[in-house]
Coordinates of C-alpha atoms and ligand atoms in Angstrom, one line a residue:
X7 CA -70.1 75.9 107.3
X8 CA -66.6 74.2 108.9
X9 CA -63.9 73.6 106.6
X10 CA -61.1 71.4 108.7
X11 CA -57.8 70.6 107.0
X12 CA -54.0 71.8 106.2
X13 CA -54.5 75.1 105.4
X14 CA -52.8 76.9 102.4
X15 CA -51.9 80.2 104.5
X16 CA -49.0 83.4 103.0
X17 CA -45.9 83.4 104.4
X18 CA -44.6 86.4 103.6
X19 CA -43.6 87.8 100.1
X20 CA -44.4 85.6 97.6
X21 CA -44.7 82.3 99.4
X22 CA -46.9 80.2 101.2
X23 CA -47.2 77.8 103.9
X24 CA -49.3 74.5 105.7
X25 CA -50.9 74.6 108.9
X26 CA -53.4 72.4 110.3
X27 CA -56.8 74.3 111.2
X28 CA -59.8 74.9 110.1
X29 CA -62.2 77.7 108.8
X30 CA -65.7 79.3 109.4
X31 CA -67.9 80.5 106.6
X32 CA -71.0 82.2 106.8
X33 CA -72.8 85.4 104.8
X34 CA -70.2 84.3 102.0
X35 CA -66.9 85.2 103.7
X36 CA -64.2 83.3 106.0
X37 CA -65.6 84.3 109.2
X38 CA -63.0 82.4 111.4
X39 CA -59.7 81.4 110.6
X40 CA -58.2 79.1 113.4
X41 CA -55.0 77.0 113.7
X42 CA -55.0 73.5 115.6
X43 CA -57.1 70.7 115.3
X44 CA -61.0 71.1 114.6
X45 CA -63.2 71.0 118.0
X46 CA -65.9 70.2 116.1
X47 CA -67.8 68.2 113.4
X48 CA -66.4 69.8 109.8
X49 CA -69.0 70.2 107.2
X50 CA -66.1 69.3 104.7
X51 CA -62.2 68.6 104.7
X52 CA -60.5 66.5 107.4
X53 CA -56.9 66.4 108.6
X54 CA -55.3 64.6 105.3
X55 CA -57.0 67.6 103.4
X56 CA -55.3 70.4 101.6
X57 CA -57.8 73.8 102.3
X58 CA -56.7 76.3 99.3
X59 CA -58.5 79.6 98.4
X60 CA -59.5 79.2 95.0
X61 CA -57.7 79.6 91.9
X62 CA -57.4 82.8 89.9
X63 CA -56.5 82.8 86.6
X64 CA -55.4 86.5 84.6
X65 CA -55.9 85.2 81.0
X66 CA -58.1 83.2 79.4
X67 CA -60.5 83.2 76.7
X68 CA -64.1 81.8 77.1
X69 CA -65.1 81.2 73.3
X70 CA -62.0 79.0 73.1
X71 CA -62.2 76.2 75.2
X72 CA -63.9 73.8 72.3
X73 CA -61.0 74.6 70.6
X74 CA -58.1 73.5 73.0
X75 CA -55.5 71.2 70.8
X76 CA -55.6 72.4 67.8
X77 CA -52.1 71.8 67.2
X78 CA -49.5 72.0 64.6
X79 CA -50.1 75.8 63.7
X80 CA -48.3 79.1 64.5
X81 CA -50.0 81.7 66.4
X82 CA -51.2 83.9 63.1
X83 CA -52.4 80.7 60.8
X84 CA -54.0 79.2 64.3
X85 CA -56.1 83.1 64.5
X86 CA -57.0 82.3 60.7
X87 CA -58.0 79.2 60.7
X88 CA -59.0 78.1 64.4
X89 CA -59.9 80.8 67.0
X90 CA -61.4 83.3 64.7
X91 CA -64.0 80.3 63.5
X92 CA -65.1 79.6 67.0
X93 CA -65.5 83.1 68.2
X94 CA -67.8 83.7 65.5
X95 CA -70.1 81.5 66.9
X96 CA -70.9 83.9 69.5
X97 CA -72.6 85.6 67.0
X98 CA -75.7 83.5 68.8
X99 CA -76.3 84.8 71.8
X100 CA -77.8 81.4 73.1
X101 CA -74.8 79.4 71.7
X102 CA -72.7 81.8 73.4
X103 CA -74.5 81.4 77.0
X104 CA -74.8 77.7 76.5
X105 CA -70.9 77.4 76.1
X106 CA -70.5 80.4 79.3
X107 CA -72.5 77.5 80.8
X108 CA -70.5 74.8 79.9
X109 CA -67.0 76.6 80.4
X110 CA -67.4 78.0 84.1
X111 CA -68.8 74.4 85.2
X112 CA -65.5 73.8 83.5
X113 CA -63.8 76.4 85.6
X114 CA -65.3 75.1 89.3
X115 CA -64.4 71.7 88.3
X116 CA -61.2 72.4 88.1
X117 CA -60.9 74.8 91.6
X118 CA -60.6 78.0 89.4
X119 CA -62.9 80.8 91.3
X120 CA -61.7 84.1 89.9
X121 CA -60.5 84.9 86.2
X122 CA -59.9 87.7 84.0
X123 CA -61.1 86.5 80.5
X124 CA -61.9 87.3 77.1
X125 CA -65.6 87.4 75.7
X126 CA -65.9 87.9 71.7
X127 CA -66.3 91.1 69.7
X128 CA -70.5 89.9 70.1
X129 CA -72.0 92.5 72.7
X130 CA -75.0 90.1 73.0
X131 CA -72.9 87.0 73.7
X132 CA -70.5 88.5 76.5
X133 CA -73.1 90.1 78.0
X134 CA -74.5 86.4 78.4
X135 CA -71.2 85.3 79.7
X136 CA -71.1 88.0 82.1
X137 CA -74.4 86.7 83.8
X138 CA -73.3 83.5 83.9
X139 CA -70.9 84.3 85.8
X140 CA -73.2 86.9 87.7
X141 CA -75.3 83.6 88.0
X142 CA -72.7 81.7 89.8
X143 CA -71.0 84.1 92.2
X144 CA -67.8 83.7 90.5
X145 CA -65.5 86.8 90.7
X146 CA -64.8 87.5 87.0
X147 CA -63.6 90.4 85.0
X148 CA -64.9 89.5 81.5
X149 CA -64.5 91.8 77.6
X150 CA -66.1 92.7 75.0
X151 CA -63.3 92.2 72.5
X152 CA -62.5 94.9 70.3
X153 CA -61.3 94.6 66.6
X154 CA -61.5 97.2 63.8
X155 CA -58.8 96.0 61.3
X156 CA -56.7 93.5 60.0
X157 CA -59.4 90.6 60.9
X158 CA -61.9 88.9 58.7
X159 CA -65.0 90.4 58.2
X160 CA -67.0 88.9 60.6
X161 CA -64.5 89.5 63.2
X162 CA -64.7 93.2 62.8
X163 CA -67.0 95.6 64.6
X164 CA -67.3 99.2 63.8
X165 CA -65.2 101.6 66.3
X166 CA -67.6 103.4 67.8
X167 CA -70.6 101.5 67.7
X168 CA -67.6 98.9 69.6
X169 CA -66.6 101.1 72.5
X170 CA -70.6 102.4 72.9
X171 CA -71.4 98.3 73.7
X172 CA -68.6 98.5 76.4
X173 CA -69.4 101.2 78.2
X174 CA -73.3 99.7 78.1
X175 CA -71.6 96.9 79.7
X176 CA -69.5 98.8 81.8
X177 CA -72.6 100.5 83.6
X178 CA -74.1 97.6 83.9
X179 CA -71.6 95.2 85.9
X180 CA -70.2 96.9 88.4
X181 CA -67.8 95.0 90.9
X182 CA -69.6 95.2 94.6
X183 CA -72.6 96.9 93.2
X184 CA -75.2 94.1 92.8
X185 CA -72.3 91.0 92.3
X186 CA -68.7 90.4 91.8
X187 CA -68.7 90.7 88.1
X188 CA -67.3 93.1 86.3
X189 CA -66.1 94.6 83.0
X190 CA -62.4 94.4 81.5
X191 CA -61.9 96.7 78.1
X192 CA -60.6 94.4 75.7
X193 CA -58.2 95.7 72.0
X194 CA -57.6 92.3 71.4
X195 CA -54.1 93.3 70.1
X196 CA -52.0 96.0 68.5
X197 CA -52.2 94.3 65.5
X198 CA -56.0 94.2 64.6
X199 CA -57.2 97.6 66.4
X200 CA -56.6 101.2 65.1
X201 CA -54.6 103.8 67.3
X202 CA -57.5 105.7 67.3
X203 CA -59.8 102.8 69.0
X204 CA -56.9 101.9 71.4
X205 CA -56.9 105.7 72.3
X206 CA -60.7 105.8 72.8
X207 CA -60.6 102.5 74.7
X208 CA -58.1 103.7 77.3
X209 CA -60.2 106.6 77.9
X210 CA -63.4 104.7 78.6
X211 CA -61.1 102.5 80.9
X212 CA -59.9 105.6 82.9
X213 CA -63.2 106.7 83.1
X214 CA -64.9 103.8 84.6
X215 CA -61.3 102.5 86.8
X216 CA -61.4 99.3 84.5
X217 CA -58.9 96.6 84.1
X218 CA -57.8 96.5 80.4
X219 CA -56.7 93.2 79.0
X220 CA -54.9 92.8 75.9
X221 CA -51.6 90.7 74.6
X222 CA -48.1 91.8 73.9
X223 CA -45.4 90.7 72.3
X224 CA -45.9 86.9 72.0
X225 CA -44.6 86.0 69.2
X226 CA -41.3 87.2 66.7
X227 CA -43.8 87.9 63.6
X228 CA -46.1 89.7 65.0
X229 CA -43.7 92.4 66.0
X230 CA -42.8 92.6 62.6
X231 CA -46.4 93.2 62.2
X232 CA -46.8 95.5 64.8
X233 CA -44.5 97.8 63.5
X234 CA -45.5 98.1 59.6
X235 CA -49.0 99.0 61.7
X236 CA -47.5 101.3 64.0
X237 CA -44.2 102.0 63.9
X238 CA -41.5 102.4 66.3
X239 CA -39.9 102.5 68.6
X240 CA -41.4 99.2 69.8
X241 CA -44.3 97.1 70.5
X242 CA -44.6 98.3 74.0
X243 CA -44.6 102.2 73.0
X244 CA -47.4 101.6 70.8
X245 CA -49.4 100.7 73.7
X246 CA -47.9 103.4 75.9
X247 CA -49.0 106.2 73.2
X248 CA -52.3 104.5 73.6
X249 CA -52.8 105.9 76.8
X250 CA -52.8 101.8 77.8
X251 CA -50.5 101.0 80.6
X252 CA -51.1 101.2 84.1
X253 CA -51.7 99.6 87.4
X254 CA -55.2 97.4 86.0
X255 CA -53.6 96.5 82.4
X256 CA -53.1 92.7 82.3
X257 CA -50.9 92.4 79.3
X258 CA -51.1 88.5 78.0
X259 CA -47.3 86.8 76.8
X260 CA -44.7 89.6 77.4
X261 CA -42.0 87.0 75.7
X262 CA -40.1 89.7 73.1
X263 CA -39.3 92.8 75.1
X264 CA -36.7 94.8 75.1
X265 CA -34.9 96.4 78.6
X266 CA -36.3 99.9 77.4
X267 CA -40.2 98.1 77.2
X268 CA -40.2 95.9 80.6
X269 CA -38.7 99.8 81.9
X270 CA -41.9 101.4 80.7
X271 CA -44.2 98.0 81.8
X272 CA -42.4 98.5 85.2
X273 CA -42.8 102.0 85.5
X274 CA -46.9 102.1 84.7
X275 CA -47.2 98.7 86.9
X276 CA -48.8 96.9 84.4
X277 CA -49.3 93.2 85.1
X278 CA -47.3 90.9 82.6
X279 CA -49.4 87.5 82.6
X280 CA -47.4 84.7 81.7
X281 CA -49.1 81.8 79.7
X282 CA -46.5 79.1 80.4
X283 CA -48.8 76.3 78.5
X284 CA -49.7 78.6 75.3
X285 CA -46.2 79.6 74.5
X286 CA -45.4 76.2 74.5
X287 CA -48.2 74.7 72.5
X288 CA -48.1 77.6 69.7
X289 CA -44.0 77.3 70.7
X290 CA -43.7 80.8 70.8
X291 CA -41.1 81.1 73.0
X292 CA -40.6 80.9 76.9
X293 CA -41.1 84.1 78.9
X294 CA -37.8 85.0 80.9
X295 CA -39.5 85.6 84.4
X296 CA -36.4 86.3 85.9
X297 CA -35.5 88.9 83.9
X298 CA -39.3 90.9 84.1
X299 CA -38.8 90.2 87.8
X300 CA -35.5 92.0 88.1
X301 CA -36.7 94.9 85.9
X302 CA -39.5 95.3 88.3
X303 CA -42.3 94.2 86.1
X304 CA -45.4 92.7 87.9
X305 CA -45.9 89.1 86.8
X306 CA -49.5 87.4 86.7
X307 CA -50.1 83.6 85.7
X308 CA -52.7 82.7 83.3
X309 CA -54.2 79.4 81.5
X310 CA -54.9 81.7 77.7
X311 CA -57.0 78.7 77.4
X312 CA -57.7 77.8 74.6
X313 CA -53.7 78.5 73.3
X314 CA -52.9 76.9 76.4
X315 CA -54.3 73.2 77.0
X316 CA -54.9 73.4 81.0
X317 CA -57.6 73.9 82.5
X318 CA -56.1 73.5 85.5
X319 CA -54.4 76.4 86.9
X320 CA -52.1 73.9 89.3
X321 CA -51.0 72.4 85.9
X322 CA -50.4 76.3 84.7
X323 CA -48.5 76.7 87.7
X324 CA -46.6 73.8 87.4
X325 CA -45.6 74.7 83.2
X326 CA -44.4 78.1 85.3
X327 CA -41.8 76.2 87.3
X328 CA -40.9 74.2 83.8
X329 CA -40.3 77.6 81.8
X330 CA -38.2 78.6 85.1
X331 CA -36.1 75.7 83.9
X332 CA -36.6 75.9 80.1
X333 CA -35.3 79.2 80.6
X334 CA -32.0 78.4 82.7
X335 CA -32.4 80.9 85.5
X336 CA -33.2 79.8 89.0
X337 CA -36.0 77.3 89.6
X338 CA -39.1 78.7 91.4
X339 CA -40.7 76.8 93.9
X340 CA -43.7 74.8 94.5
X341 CA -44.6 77.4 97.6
X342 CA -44.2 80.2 95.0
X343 CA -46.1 78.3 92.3
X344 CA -49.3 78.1 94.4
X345 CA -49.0 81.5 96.1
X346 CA -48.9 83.0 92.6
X347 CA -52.3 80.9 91.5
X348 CA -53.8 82.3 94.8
X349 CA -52.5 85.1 96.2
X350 CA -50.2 86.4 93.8
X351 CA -52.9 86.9 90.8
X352 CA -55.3 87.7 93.2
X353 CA -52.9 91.0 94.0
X354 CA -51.7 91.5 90.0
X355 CA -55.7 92.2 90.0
X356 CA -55.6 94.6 92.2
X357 CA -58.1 92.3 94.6
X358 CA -57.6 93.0 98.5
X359 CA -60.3 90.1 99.4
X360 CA -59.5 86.9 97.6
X361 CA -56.7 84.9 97.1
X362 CA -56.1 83.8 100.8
X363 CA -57.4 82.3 103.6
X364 CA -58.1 85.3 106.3
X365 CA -61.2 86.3 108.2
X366 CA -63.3 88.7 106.4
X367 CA -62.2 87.8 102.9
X368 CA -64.9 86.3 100.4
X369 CA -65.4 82.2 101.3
X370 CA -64.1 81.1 97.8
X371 CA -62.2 77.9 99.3
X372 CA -61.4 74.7 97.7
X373 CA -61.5 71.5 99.5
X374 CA -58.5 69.1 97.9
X375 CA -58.4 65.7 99.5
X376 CA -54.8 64.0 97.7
X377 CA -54.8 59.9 97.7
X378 CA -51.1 60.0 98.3
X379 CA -49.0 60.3 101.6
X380 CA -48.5 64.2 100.5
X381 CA -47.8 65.1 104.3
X382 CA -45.3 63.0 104.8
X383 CA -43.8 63.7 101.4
X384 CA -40.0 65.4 100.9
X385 CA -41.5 68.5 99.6
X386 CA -45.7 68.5 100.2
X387 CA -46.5 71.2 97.9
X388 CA -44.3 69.8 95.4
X389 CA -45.9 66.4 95.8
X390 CA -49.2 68.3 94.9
X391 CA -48.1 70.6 92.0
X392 CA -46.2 67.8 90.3
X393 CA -48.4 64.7 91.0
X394 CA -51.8 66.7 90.7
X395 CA -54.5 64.7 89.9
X396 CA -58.3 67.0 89.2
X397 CA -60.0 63.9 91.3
X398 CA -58.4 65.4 94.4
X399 CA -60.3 68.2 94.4
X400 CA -63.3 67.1 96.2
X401 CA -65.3 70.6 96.4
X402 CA -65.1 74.4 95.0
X403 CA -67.2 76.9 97.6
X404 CA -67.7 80.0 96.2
X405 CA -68.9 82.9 98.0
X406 CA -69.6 80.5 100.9
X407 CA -72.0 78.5 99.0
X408 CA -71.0 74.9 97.2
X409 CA -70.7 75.2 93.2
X410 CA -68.8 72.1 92.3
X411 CA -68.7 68.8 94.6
X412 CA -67.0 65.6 93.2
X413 CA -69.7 63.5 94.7
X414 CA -72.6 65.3 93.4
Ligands
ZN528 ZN1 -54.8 85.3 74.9

């Protein structure tokens, strides 16, 4: 397959840049990267068309997206009375694949190839959501979530009967064995798991070279929560103790932390995914990226769909830049926007073959075709971030092979 068009290509650390060109794919990887015009017949994309790898996105949760906009509550009362509700639903295993269904087409429509996301505490239903995504190539780290207190009863599940589903799960999806699925372990939060089950959970992560997922610090009262739970010296430590930090911990928020906690996050490497549309909708706060990026903490950008509203990680990216102003330090740029949606996350994961457009890395390329006069435009990638309009994106290839097409 050709793929002809500008192509979204790094240029150096943290940014990107447009060349014209056009790619090879075949045996689901970029094959042939060249730069020039196309000398022959593209399968897809043309010279007014933006070629982007596909979009990654570090936090999201898949039993949420029917439950995007429920507005007017804070993060706590929205757990109550929203999310826990719809997660519960997963309790049926063929509701839960149906909706796995329903949410990845979501996903491809909107040019996202790649995710790190929560499943429910259900083993049954994430293990469905894990082949749909096995089902569709997709590159997806997905959790069981884990809860043994402070939830509603039918959001509990028993500790060790818990970290025994993992682990099935675990042994079951492994990353380059038979796909590109595989298996994050998920404490949903400090607040409603036990230090013992944290402690157990980073061991089962250690022993299997997992990502763990979980969310820190997003909101003022559930420090105060934190603490009564676990004591001090901070929210941060109680994960540290854990055994929880380290290079593939993707920790959701990061908004309340103090110089002493970003020194710990930078010190184990752990990823701090910022959630630019979720800490605005549930107005917890803006994340100060300036300030994690000067302490040496590694930054990720996610959707936390459904907290966040966006589907669209461009529009993610583009609440980033906002919270750049929002939180008076310097603006980041368009180039940096869309190298962290590609590129960037692709590296917070800790993945050497996706996020960019080089022979030999796995064909998951998106085929964007803009009805403005982007390439003559002041700032091009600006244009795109800040006009973006979903019925540009005319395809989603992943692994090689066509999952979404506009026309179809
Ligand atoms: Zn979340």
């Amino acid at each position: 397959m050709i793929v002809e068009g500008n192509l979204l290509l790094p240029d150096g650390a943290q940014q990107v840049k447009l060349a014209l060109g056009w790619l090879r794919l075949e045996g689901g990887r970029i094959k042939e990267v060249h730069l020039g015009p196309c000398p022959h017949e593209a399968d897809a994309g043309g010279p007014q068309a933006l070629i982007s790898p596909g979009f990654i996105d570090t936090h999201l949760h898949m039993p949420q997206f029917d439950i995007i906009g429920a507005h007017g509550l804070d993060l706590l009362d929205w757990l109550d009375q929203v999310t826990f509700l719809a997660e519960t639903r997963w309790a049926n295993a063929d509701y839960a694949q149906a909706m796995s269904e329903r949410v990845l087409d979501q996903l491809l429509a909107h040019g996202t190839t790649s995710f790190l996301g929560y499943g429910t505490i259900h083993h049954d239903g994430t293990r469905r959501a894990l082949d749909a995504c096995r089902k569709r190539q997709m590159r997806a780290v997905v959790g069981q979530v884990l809860i043994d207190q402070e939830a509603p009863e039918s959001m509990l599940n028993e500790r060790e009967a818990s970290l025994a589903q993992t682990e099935a799960l675990l042994q079951d999806f492994r990353d380059g064995v038979d796909g590109r699925v595989s298996v994050a372990v998920t404490p949903r939060f400090a607040i409603t798991c036990s230090a013992q089950l944290m402690a157990q959970a980073a061991e089962l992560a250690q022993r299997y070279d997992a990502h763990i997922q979980t969310h820190l610090a997003e909101m003022k009262p559930e420090l105060e929560a934190v603490a009564a739970l676990h004591g001090g010296p901070h929210y941060t430590g109680v994960y540290q103790r854990a055994g929880l930090l380290g290079q593939r911990t993707v920790l959701g928020h990061c908004i309340y932390l103090s110089d002493e906690e970003l020194e710990i996050l930078a010190q184990t490497g752990a990823v701090a995914a910022h959630c630019p549309t979720a800490n605005s909708f549930l107005r917890s706060g803006t994340m100060n990226r300036a300030r994690l990026l000067s302490a040496g903490v590694r930054l990720s950008v996610g959707s936390d769909i459904g907290g966040g509203y966006e589907r669209s990680m461009v529009r993610s990216a583009r609440a980033m830049i906002e919270a750049t102003f929002h939180a008076g330090t310097a603006p980041m740029s368009a180039g940096a926007a869309w190298w962290h949606i590609t590129a960037g996350n692709a590296g917070a994961m800790g993945w050497s073959s996706v996020g960019s457009l080089q022979e030999g890395f796995e064909a998951d390329v998106l085929v964007i075709e803009p009805d403005v006069p982007w390439l003559d435009a002041y700032n091009p990638l600006g244009m795109l971030m800040f006009g973006w309009d979903d019925r540009w994106l005319r395809q989603t290839i992943v692994a090689g092979a066509v999952a979404f097409d506009a026309a179809v």
